[in-house]
mmCIF file with all atom_site columns, C-alpha atoms in Angstrom:
data_model
loop_
_atom_site.group_PDB
_atom_site.id
_atom_site.type_symbol
_atom_site.label_atom_id
_atom_site.label_alt_id
_atom_site.label_comp_id
_atom_site.label_asym_id
_atom_site.label_entity_id
_atom_site.label_seq_id
_atom_site.pdbx_PDB_ins_code
_atom_site.Cartn_x
_atom_site.Cartn_y
_atom_site.Cartn_z
_atom_site.occupancy
_atom_site.B_iso_or_equiv
_atom_site.pdbx_formal_charge
_atom_site.auth_seq_id
_atom_site.auth_comp_id
_atom_site.auth_asym_id
_atom_site.auth_atom_id
_atom_site.pdbx_PDB_model_num
ATOM 1   C CA . MET J 1 1   ? -8.964  34.498 -2.421  1.00 0.00 ? 71  MET J CA 1
ATOM 2   C CA . SER J 1 2   ? -9.196  31.783 -5.022  1.00 0.00 ? 72  SER J CA 1
ATOM 3   C CA . GLY J 1 3   ? -7.980  28.366 -6.027  1.00 0.00 ? 73  GLY J CA 1
ATOM 4   C CA . THR J 1 4   ? -8.131  26.117 -9.063  1.00 0.00 ? 74  THR J CA 1
ATOM 5   C CA . VAL J 1 5   ? -9.768  22.816 -9.968  1.00 0.00 ? 75  VAL J CA 1
ATOM 6   C CA . THR J 1 6   ? -7.019  20.393 -10.991 1.00 0.00 ? 76  THR J CA 1
ATOM 7   C CA . ALA J 1 7   ? -9.168  17.303 -11.613 1.00 0.00 ? 77  ALA J CA 1
ATOM 8   C CA . VAL J 1 8   ? -12.778 16.132 -11.531 1.00 0.00 ? 78  VAL J CA 1
ATOM 9   C CA . SER J 1 9   ? -13.902 12.555 -10.906 1.00 0.00 ? 79  SER J CA 1
ATOM 10  C CA . SER J 1 10  ? -17.085 10.533 -10.639 1.00 0.00 ? 80  SER J CA 1
ATOM 11  C CA . ASN J 1 11  ? -18.245 6.941  -10.576 1.00 0.00 ? 81  ASN J CA 1
ATOM 12  C CA . GLY J 1 12  ? -21.697 5.451  -11.063 1.00 0.00 ? 82  GLY J CA 1
ATOM 13  C CA . GLU J 1 13  ? -20.722 2.323  -9.119  1.00 0.00 ? 83  GLU J CA 1
ATOM 14  C CA . TYR J 1 14  ? -19.580 1.842  -5.534  1.00 0.00 ? 84  TYR J CA 1
ATOM 15  C CA . SER J 1 15  ? -15.790 1.722  -5.485  1.00 0.00 ? 85  SER J CA 1
ATOM 16  C CA . PHE J 1 16  ? -13.177 3.527  -3.439  1.00 0.00 ? 86  PHE J CA 1
ATOM 17  C CA . THR J 1 17  ? -11.532 5.362  -6.328  1.00 0.00 ? 87  THR J CA 1
ATOM 18  C CA . LYS J 1 18  ? -13.246 7.479  -8.959  1.00 0.00 ? 88  LYS J CA 1
ATOM 19  C CA . PRO J 1 19  ? -12.014 7.825  -12.540 1.00 0.00 ? 89  PRO J CA 1
ATOM 20  C CA . ASN J 1 20  ? -11.026 11.292 -13.735 1.00 0.00 ? 90  ASN J CA 1
ATOM 21  C CA . ARG J 1 21  ? -13.341 12.959 -16.236 1.00 0.00 ? 91  ARG J CA 1
ATOM 22  C CA . ASP J 1 22  ? -13.088 15.851 -18.668 1.00 0.00 ? 92  ASP J CA 1
ATOM 23  C CA . SER J 1 23  ? -15.947 17.480 -16.742 1.00 0.00 ? 93  SER J CA 1
ATOM 24  C CA . ILE J 1 24  ? -18.649 16.735 -14.192 1.00 0.00 ? 94  ILE J CA 1
ATOM 25  C CA . THR J 1 25  ? -22.079 18.272 -13.871 1.00 0.00 ? 95  THR J CA 1
ATOM 26  C CA . LEU J 1 26  ? -23.281 19.355 -10.443 1.00 0.00 ? 96  LEU J CA 1
ATOM 27  C CA . LEU J 1 27  ? -27.029 19.140 -9.826  1.00 0.00 ? 97  LEU J CA 1
ATOM 28  C CA . ALA J 1 28  ? -28.569 21.465 -7.217  1.00 0.00 ? 98  ALA J CA 1
ATOM 29  C CA . GLY J 1 29  ? -29.594 19.588 -4.078  1.00 0.00 ? 99  GLY J CA 1
ATOM 30  C CA . LEU J 1 30  ? -28.308 16.254 -5.415  1.00 0.00 ? 100 LEU J CA 1
ATOM 31  C CA . GLY J 1 31  ? -24.559 16.170 -6.141  1.00 0.00 ? 101 GLY J CA 1
ATOM 32  C CA . VAL J 1 32  ? -22.562 14.978 -9.137  1.00 0.00 ? 102 VAL J CA 1
ATOM 33  C CA . GLU J 1 33  ? -24.713 13.774 -12.029 1.00 0.00 ? 103 GLU J CA 1
ATOM 34  C CA . GLY J 1 34  ? -24.284 10.005 -12.442 1.00 0.00 ? 104 GLY J CA 1
ATOM 35  C CA . ASP J 1 35  ? -22.210 9.595  -9.270  1.00 0.00 ? 105 ASP J CA 1
ATOM 36  C CA . VAL J 1 36  ? -23.206 6.841  -6.853  1.00 0.00 ? 106 VAL J CA 1
ATOM 37  C CA . HIS J 1 37  ? -23.221 9.309  -3.930  1.00 0.00 ? 107 HIS J CA 1
ATOM 38  C CA . ALA J 1 38  ? -25.657 11.773 -5.533  1.00 0.00 ? 108 ALA J CA 1
ATOM 39  C CA . GLY J 1 39  ? -29.007 12.191 -3.844  1.00 0.00 ? 109 GLY J CA 1
ATOM 40  C CA . VAL J 1 40  ? -31.076 14.136 -1.344  1.00 0.00 ? 110 VAL J CA 1
ATOM 41  C CA . THR J 1 41  ? -30.594 11.482 1.349   1.00 0.00 ? 111 THR J CA 1
ATOM 42  C CA . VAL J 1 42  ? -27.378 9.725  2.422   1.00 0.00 ? 112 VAL J CA 1
ATOM 43  C CA . LYS J 1 43  ? -25.772 7.314  -0.038  1.00 0.00 ? 113 LYS J CA 1
ATOM 44  C CA . HIS J 1 44  ? -22.661 6.192  1.859   1.00 0.00 ? 114 HIS J CA 1
ATOM 45  C CA . ARG J 1 45  ? -23.313 2.588  2.826   1.00 0.00 ? 115 ARG J CA 1
ATOM 46  C CA . SER J 1 46  ? -22.454 2.930  6.524   1.00 0.00 ? 116 SER J CA 1
ATOM 47  C CA . ARG J 1 47  ? -24.753 5.935  6.889   1.00 0.00 ? 117 ARG J CA 1
ATOM 48  C CA . VAL J 1 48  ? -27.592 4.282  4.977   1.00 0.00 ? 118 VAL J CA 1
ATOM 49  C CA . ALA J 1 49  ? -27.341 1.339  7.402   1.00 0.00 ? 119 ALA J CA 1
ATOM 50  C CA . GLN J 1 50  ? -27.717 3.727  10.352  1.00 0.00 ? 120 GLN J CA 1
ATOM 51  C CA . ASP J 1 51  ? -30.595 5.819  8.969   1.00 0.00 ? 121 ASP J CA 1
ATOM 52  C CA . PRO J 1 52  ? -31.387 6.012  5.237   1.00 0.00 ? 122 PRO J CA 1
ATOM 53  C CA . THR J 1 53  ? -33.541 9.134  5.735   1.00 0.00 ? 123 THR J CA 1
ATOM 54  C CA . GLN J 1 54  ? -30.620 11.357 6.844   1.00 0.00 ? 124 GLN J CA 1
ATOM 55  C CA . PRO J 1 55  ? -29.990 14.364 4.602   1.00 0.00 ? 125 PRO J CA 1
ATOM 56  C CA . ASN J 1 56  ? -27.020 13.913 2.281   1.00 0.00 ? 126 ASN J CA 1
ATOM 57  C CA . LEU J 1 57  ? -24.430 16.402 3.531   1.00 0.00 ? 127 LEU J CA 1
ATOM 58  C CA . ARG J 1 58  ? -21.770 14.541 1.537   1.00 0.00 ? 128 ARG J CA 1
ATOM 59  C CA . GLN J 1 59  ? -22.956 15.169 -2.040  1.00 0.00 ? 129 GLN J CA 1
ATOM 60  C CA . VAL J 1 60  ? -19.587 16.401 -3.335  1.00 0.00 ? 130 VAL J CA 1
ATOM 61  C CA . HIS J 1 61  ? -16.161 15.526 -1.875  1.00 0.00 ? 131 HIS J CA 1
ATOM 62  C CA . LEU J 1 62  ? -13.237 17.912 -2.413  1.00 0.00 ? 132 LEU J CA 1
ATOM 63  C CA . ILE J 1 63  ? -9.561  17.228 -1.642  1.00 0.00 ? 133 ILE J CA 1
ATOM 64  C CA . HIS J 1 64  ? -6.679  19.671 -1.886  1.00 0.00 ? 134 HIS J CA 1
ATOM 65  C CA . GLU J 1 65  ? -3.931  18.505 -4.238  1.00 0.00 ? 135 GLU J CA 1
ATOM 66  C CA . GLU J 1 66  ? -1.364  19.677 -1.687  1.00 0.00 ? 136 GLU J CA 1
ATOM 67  C CA . LEU J 1 67  ? -2.296  16.610 0.426   1.00 0.00 ? 137 LEU J CA 1
ATOM 68  C CA . PHE J 1 68  ? -0.927  14.352 -2.325  1.00 0.00 ? 138 PHE J CA 1
ATOM 69  C CA . ALA J 1 69  ? 2.461   16.082 -2.117  1.00 0.00 ? 139 ALA J CA 1
ATOM 70  C CA . GLU J 1 70  ? 2.423   15.734 1.670   1.00 0.00 ? 140 GLU J CA 1
ATOM 71  C CA . VAL J 1 71  ? 1.694   11.987 1.648   1.00 0.00 ? 141 VAL J CA 1
ATOM 72  C CA . ASN J 1 72  ? 4.195   11.526 -1.190  1.00 0.00 ? 142 ASN J CA 1
ATOM 73  C CA . GLU J 1 73  ? 6.914   12.767 1.169   1.00 0.00 ? 143 GLU J CA 1
ATOM 74  C CA . ALA J 1 74  ? 5.908   9.884  3.481   1.00 0.00 ? 144 ALA J CA 1
ATOM 75  C CA . GLY J 1 75  ? 6.263   7.397  0.611   1.00 0.00 ? 145 GLY J CA 1
ATOM 76  C CA . PHE J 1 76  ? 2.661   7.197  -0.666  1.00 0.00 ? 146 PHE J CA 1
ATOM 77  C CA . THR J 1 77  ? 1.815   7.915  -4.291  1.00 0.00 ? 147 THR J CA 1
ATOM 78  C CA . VAL J 1 78  ? -1.748  9.178  -4.654  1.00 0.00 ? 148 VAL J CA 1
ATOM 79  C CA . ALA J 1 79  ? -3.340  10.716 -7.744  1.00 0.00 ? 149 ALA J CA 1
ATOM 80  C CA . PRO J 1 80  ? -6.557  12.718 -8.172  1.00 0.00 ? 150 PRO J CA 1
ATOM 81  C CA . GLY J 1 81  ? -9.697  10.606 -7.755  1.00 0.00 ? 151 GLY J CA 1
ATOM 82  C CA . GLU J 1 82  ? -7.903  7.782  -5.989  1.00 0.00 ? 152 GLU J CA 1
ATOM 83  C CA . LEU J 1 83  ? -9.209  8.786  -2.539  1.00 0.00 ? 153 LEU J CA 1
ATOM 84  C CA . GLY J 1 84  ? -12.762 8.973  -3.869  1.00 0.00 ? 154 GLY J CA 1
ATOM 85  C CA . GLU J 1 85  ? -13.018 12.725 -4.246  1.00 0.00 ? 155 GLU J CA 1
ATOM 86  C CA . ASN J 1 86  ? -15.088 14.409 -6.929  1.00 0.00 ? 156 ASN J CA 1
ATOM 87  C CA . ILE J 1 87  ? -13.076 17.623 -7.154  1.00 0.00 ? 157 ILE J CA 1
ATOM 88  C CA . THR J 1 88  ? -9.337  18.015 -6.619  1.00 0.00 ? 158 THR J CA 1
ATOM 89  C CA . THR J 1 89  ? -8.237  21.579 -5.849  1.00 0.00 ? 159 THR J CA 1
ATOM 90  C CA . ARG J 1 90  ? -5.039  23.608 -5.645  1.00 0.00 ? 160 ARG J CA 1
ATOM 91  C CA . GLY J 1 91  ? -4.316  26.858 -3.846  1.00 0.00 ? 161 GLY J CA 1
ATOM 92  C CA . ILE J 1 92  ? -7.237  26.941 -1.417  1.00 0.00 ? 162 ILE J CA 1
ATOM 93  C CA . ASP J 1 93  ? -7.074  25.918 2.251   1.00 0.00 ? 163 ASP J CA 1
ATOM 94  C CA . LEU J 1 94  ? -10.152 23.687 2.243   1.00 0.00 ? 164 LEU J CA 1
ATOM 95  C CA . LEU J 1 95  ? -9.539  22.393 5.783   1.00 0.00 ? 165 LEU J CA 1
ATOM 96  C CA . GLY J 1 96  ? -9.318  25.941 7.167   1.00 0.00 ? 166 GLY J CA 1
ATOM 97  C CA . LEU J 1 97  ? -12.699 27.058 5.812   1.00 0.00 ? 167 LEU J CA 1
ATOM 98  C CA . PRO J 1 98  ? -15.605 27.446 8.242   1.00 0.00 ? 168 PRO J CA 1
ATOM 99  C CA . ALA J 1 99  ? -18.837 25.486 7.870   1.00 0.00 ? 169 ALA J CA 1
ATOM 100 C CA . GLY J 1 100 ? -21.231 27.196 5.484   1.00 0.00 ? 170 GLY J CA 1
ATOM 101 C CA . THR J 1 101 ? -18.533 28.612 3.194   1.00 0.00 ? 171 THR J CA 1
ATOM 102 C CA . LEU J 1 102 ? -19.736 28.938 -0.393  1.00 0.00 ? 172 LEU J CA 1
ATOM 103 C CA . LEU J 1 103 ? -17.415 27.754 -3.159  1.00 0.00 ? 173 LEU J CA 1
ATOM 104 C CA . ARG J 1 104 ? -18.125 29.327 -6.550  1.00 0.00 ? 174 ARG J CA 1
ATOM 105 C CA . ILE J 1 105 ? -16.632 27.126 -9.246  1.00 0.00 ? 175 ILE J CA 1
ATOM 106 C CA . GLY J 1 106 ? -16.335 27.900 -12.932 1.00 0.00 ? 176 GLY J CA 1
ATOM 107 C CA . GLY J 1 107 ? -19.164 29.789 -14.571 1.00 0.00 ? 177 GLY J CA 1
ATOM 108 C CA . SER J 1 108 ? -22.125 28.859 -12.378 1.00 0.00 ? 178 SER J CA 1
ATOM 109 C CA . ALA J 1 109 ? -21.644 26.041 -9.842  1.00 0.00 ? 179 ALA J CA 1
ATOM 110 C CA . VAL J 1 110 ? -21.942 26.822 -6.131  1.00 0.00 ? 180 VAL J CA 1
ATOM 111 C CA . LEU J 1 111 ? -21.140 24.387 -3.316  1.00 0.00 ? 181 LEU J CA 1
ATOM 112 C CA . GLU J 1 112 ? -21.710 24.872 0.403   1.00 0.00 ? 182 GLU J CA 1
ATOM 113 C CA . VAL J 1 113 ? -19.069 23.290 2.635   1.00 0.00 ? 183 VAL J CA 1
ATOM 114 C CA . THR J 1 114 ? -20.771 21.081 5.237   1.00 0.00 ? 184 THR J CA 1
ATOM 115 C CA . GLY J 1 115 ? -17.826 19.494 7.063   1.00 0.00 ? 185 GLY J CA 1
ATOM 116 C CA . LEU J 1 116 ? -14.770 17.295 7.035   1.00 0.00 ? 186 LEU J CA 1
ATOM 117 C CA . ARG J 1 117 ? -14.519 13.896 5.432   1.00 0.00 ? 187 ARG J CA 1
ATOM 118 C CA . ASN J 1 118 ? -14.126 11.254 8.096   1.00 0.00 ? 188 ASN J CA 1
ATOM 119 C CA . PRO J 1 119 ? -11.298 9.041  6.807   1.00 0.00 ? 189 PRO J CA 1
ATOM 120 C CA . CYS J 1 120 ? -12.114 5.331  7.008   1.00 0.00 ? 190 CYS J CA 1
ATOM 121 C CA . LEU J 1 121 ? -10.300 2.004  6.853   1.00 0.00 ? 191 LEU J CA 1
ATOM 122 C CA . GLN J 1 122 ? -10.833 1.834  3.096   1.00 0.00 ? 192 GLN J CA 1
ATOM 123 C CA . ILE J 1 123 ? -7.897  4.250  2.846   1.00 0.00 ? 193 ILE J CA 1
ATOM 124 C CA . ASP J 1 124 ? -5.628  1.605  4.380   1.00 0.00 ? 194 ASP J CA 1
ATOM 125 C CA . ASN J 1 125 ? -7.084  -1.025 2.033   1.00 0.00 ? 195 ASN J CA 1
ATOM 126 C CA . PHE J 1 126 ? -6.097  1.271  -0.844  1.00 0.00 ? 196 PHE J CA 1
ATOM 127 C CA . ARG J 1 127 ? -2.537  1.901  0.482   1.00 0.00 ? 197 ARG J CA 1
ATOM 128 C CA . HIS J 1 128 ? -1.555  0.219  3.757   1.00 0.00 ? 198 HIS J CA 1
ATOM 129 C CA . GLY J 1 129 ? -0.472  2.865  6.283   1.00 0.00 ? 199 GLY J CA 1
ATOM 130 C CA . LEU J 1 130 ? -2.000  5.805  4.385   1.00 0.00 ? 200 LEU J CA 1
ATOM 131 C CA . LEU J 1 131 ? -4.798  6.277  6.935   1.00 0.00 ? 201 LEU J CA 1
ATOM 132 C CA . LYS J 1 132 ? -2.263  7.445  9.539   1.00 0.00 ? 202 LYS J CA 1
ATOM 133 C CA . GLN J 1 133 ? -1.126  10.113 7.083   1.00 0.00 ? 203 GLN J CA 1
ATOM 134 C CA . VAL J 1 134 ? -4.606  11.611 6.610   1.00 0.00 ? 204 VAL J CA 1
ATOM 135 C CA . VAL J 1 135 ? -5.894  11.401 10.195  1.00 0.00 ? 205 VAL J CA 1
ATOM 136 C CA . GLY J 1 136 ? -3.951  11.930 13.374  1.00 0.00 ? 206 GLY J CA 1
ATOM 137 C CA . ARG J 1 137 ? -3.819  14.018 16.525  1.00 0.00 ? 207 ARG J CA 1
ATOM 138 C CA . ASP J 1 138 ? -2.470  17.480 17.272  1.00 0.00 ? 208 ASP J CA 1
ATOM 139 C CA . GLU J 1 139 ? -0.364  18.465 20.300  1.00 0.00 ? 209 GLU J CA 1
ATOM 140 C CA . ALA J 1 140 ? -3.500  18.782 22.453  1.00 0.00 ? 210 ALA J CA 1
ATOM 141 C CA . GLY J 1 141 ? -4.711  15.290 21.486  1.00 0.00 ? 211 GLY J CA 1
ATOM 142 C CA . ASN J 1 142 ? -7.507  16.522 19.182  1.00 0.00 ? 212 ASN J CA 1
ATOM 143 C CA . VAL J 1 143 ? -8.271  14.453 16.088  1.00 0.00 ? 213 VAL J CA 1
ATOM 144 C CA . VAL J 1 144 ? -7.040  16.102 12.875  1.00 0.00 ? 214 VAL J CA 1
ATOM 145 C CA . ARG J 1 145 ? -8.719  15.001 9.645   1.00 0.00 ? 215 ARG J CA 1
ATOM 146 C CA . LYS J 1 146 ? -6.925  15.929 6.400   1.00 0.00 ? 216 LYS J CA 1
ATOM 147 C CA . ALA J 1 147 ? -8.827  13.892 3.775   1.00 0.00 ? 217 ALA J CA 1
ATOM 148 C CA . GLY J 1 148 ? -10.797 16.812 2.392   1.00 0.00 ? 218 GLY J CA 1
ATOM 149 C CA . VAL J 1 149 ? -14.181 18.420 2.861   1.00 0.00 ? 219 VAL J CA 1
ATOM 150 C CA . MET J 1 150 ? -17.728 17.493 2.023   1.00 0.00 ? 220 MET J CA 1
ATOM 151 C CA . SER J 1 151 ? -20.315 19.794 0.501   1.00 0.00 ? 221 SER J CA 1
ATOM 152 C CA . VAL J 1 152 ? -23.801 20.109 -0.938  1.00 0.00 ? 222 VAL J CA 1
ATOM 153 C CA . VAL J 1 153 ? -24.706 21.638 -4.287  1.00 0.00 ? 223 VAL J CA 1
ATOM 154 C CA . ARG J 1 154 ? -26.539 24.962 -3.955  1.00 0.00 ? 224 ARG J CA 1
ATOM 155 C CA . GLN J 1 155 ? -26.387 25.829 -7.659  1.00 0.00 ? 225 GLN J CA 1
ATOM 156 C CA . GLY J 1 156 ? -25.645 23.406 -10.450 1.00 0.00 ? 226 GLY J CA 1
ATOM 157 C CA . GLY J 1 157 ? -23.280 23.679 -13.360 1.00 0.00 ? 227 GLY J CA 1
ATOM 158 C CA . ALA J 1 158 ? -20.390 22.084 -15.197 1.00 0.00 ? 228 ALA J CA 1
ATOM 159 C CA . VAL J 1 159 ? -16.995 21.833 -13.476 1.00 0.00 ? 229 VAL J CA 1
ATOM 160 C CA . ARG J 1 160 ? -13.758 21.215 -15.368 1.00 0.00 ? 230 ARG J CA 1
ATOM 161 C CA . PRO J 1 161 ? -10.041 21.087 -14.602 1.00 0.00 ? 231 PRO J CA 1
ATOM 162 C CA . GLY J 1 162 ? -8.686  24.627 -14.812 1.00 0.00 ? 232 GLY J CA 1
ATOM 163 C CA . ASP J 1 163 ? -11.853 26.241 -13.444 1.00 0.00 ? 233 ASP J CA 1
ATOM 164 C CA . THR J 1 164 ? -11.345 28.924 -10.822 1.00 0.00 ? 234 THR J CA 1
ATOM 165 C CA . ILE J 1 165 ? -12.706 28.418 -7.304  1.00 0.00 ? 235 ILE J CA 1
ATOM 166 C CA . GLU J 1 166 ? -13.640 31.513 -5.331  1.00 0.00 ? 236 GLU J CA 1
ATOM 167 C CA . TYR J 1 167 ? -14.959 31.290 -1.809  1.00 0.00 ? 237 TYR J CA 1
ATOM 168 C CA . GLU J 1 168 ? -17.350 33.381 0.233   1.00 0.00 ? 238 GLU J CA 1
ATOM 169 C CA . LEU J 1 169 ? -17.195 33.052 4.003   1.00 0.00 ? 239 LEU J CA 1
ATOM 170 C CA . PRO J 1 170 ? -20.487 32.883 5.900   1.00 0.00 ? 240 PRO J CA 1
ATOM 171 C CA . ALA J 1 171 ? -21.558 35.647 8.257   1.00 0.00 ? 241 ALA J CA 1
ATOM 172 C CA . GLY J 1 172 ? -19.823 35.244 11.620  1.00 0.00 ? 242 GLY J CA 1
ATOM 173 C CA . PRO J 1 173 ? -19.302 33.905 14.066  1.00 0.00 ? 243 PRO J CA 1
ATOM 174 C CA . HIS J 1 174 ? -17.655 31.151 12.046  1.00 0.00 ? 244 HIS J CA 1
ATOM 175 C CA . ARG J 1 175 ? -18.092 27.485 13.011  1.00 0.00 ? 245 ARG J CA 1
ATOM 176 C CA . PRO J 1 176 ? -15.065 25.246 12.495  1.00 0.00 ? 246 PRO J CA 1
ATOM 177 C CA . LEU J 1 177 ? -15.548 22.204 10.311  1.00 0.00 ? 247 LEU J CA 1
ATOM 178 C CA . GLU J 1 178 ? -16.530 18.968 12.015  1.00 0.00 ? 248 GLU J CA 1
ATOM 179 C CA . ARG J 1 179 ? -16.779 15.489 10.511  1.00 0.00 ? 249 ARG J CA 1
ATOM 180 C CA . VAL J 1 180 ? -19.916 14.750 8.518   1.00 0.00 ? 250 VAL J CA 1
#
C-alpha cells in the first residue's frame, strides 16, 4: 500500500499556518530542519508550559489531502500547510494506521507514527466553525479526531511533493492511535 506527498511545509516562526516549500529536510530524532517544532523535547507552547522535558512525539505533522475535500463540502476552503502540517498526503489512510507504523517517504526518510493531532481552538481562529469539522463524536459518543497524525523522524532525508509514501505496520497486536 502506498500514497503520495502532495505538499511539504515548514516555518521557523510560531504561526498557525506553514508556507509550502519545494522540499523539506527531515532530521533523525529532531523533525523538520528549520521548523519551529523541531527538537528532541516538546516545542508546542501548551506542552512546554506543562513540562518542557517531555519527549517530542510531534516532530512532524501529516494531514491527508482528502480532509480538505471533506471540509470543502461543508463550505471551508483549506489548502496544504494552512492547518500547520509539514506533509500533506494523498491516497493513504493516515487516521486508520496503528501507532508505531513506519512511513517510508521518498528515497530515504522514515517516520514513525506516534498518534493523532489533537485539534485546538486555533483552528476556529483560522476559519470559524472549522474545528467542528475536524473533531467530533461517533455514534457511541467517542471523540473522533481528523486533523492528521503526528510522528517522529527515525531516518532523515529530503521530502518533496510527488514522493511516494509506503507504510510498514508494526508487529501486532496493533494499538489504535490516540492523541499526542
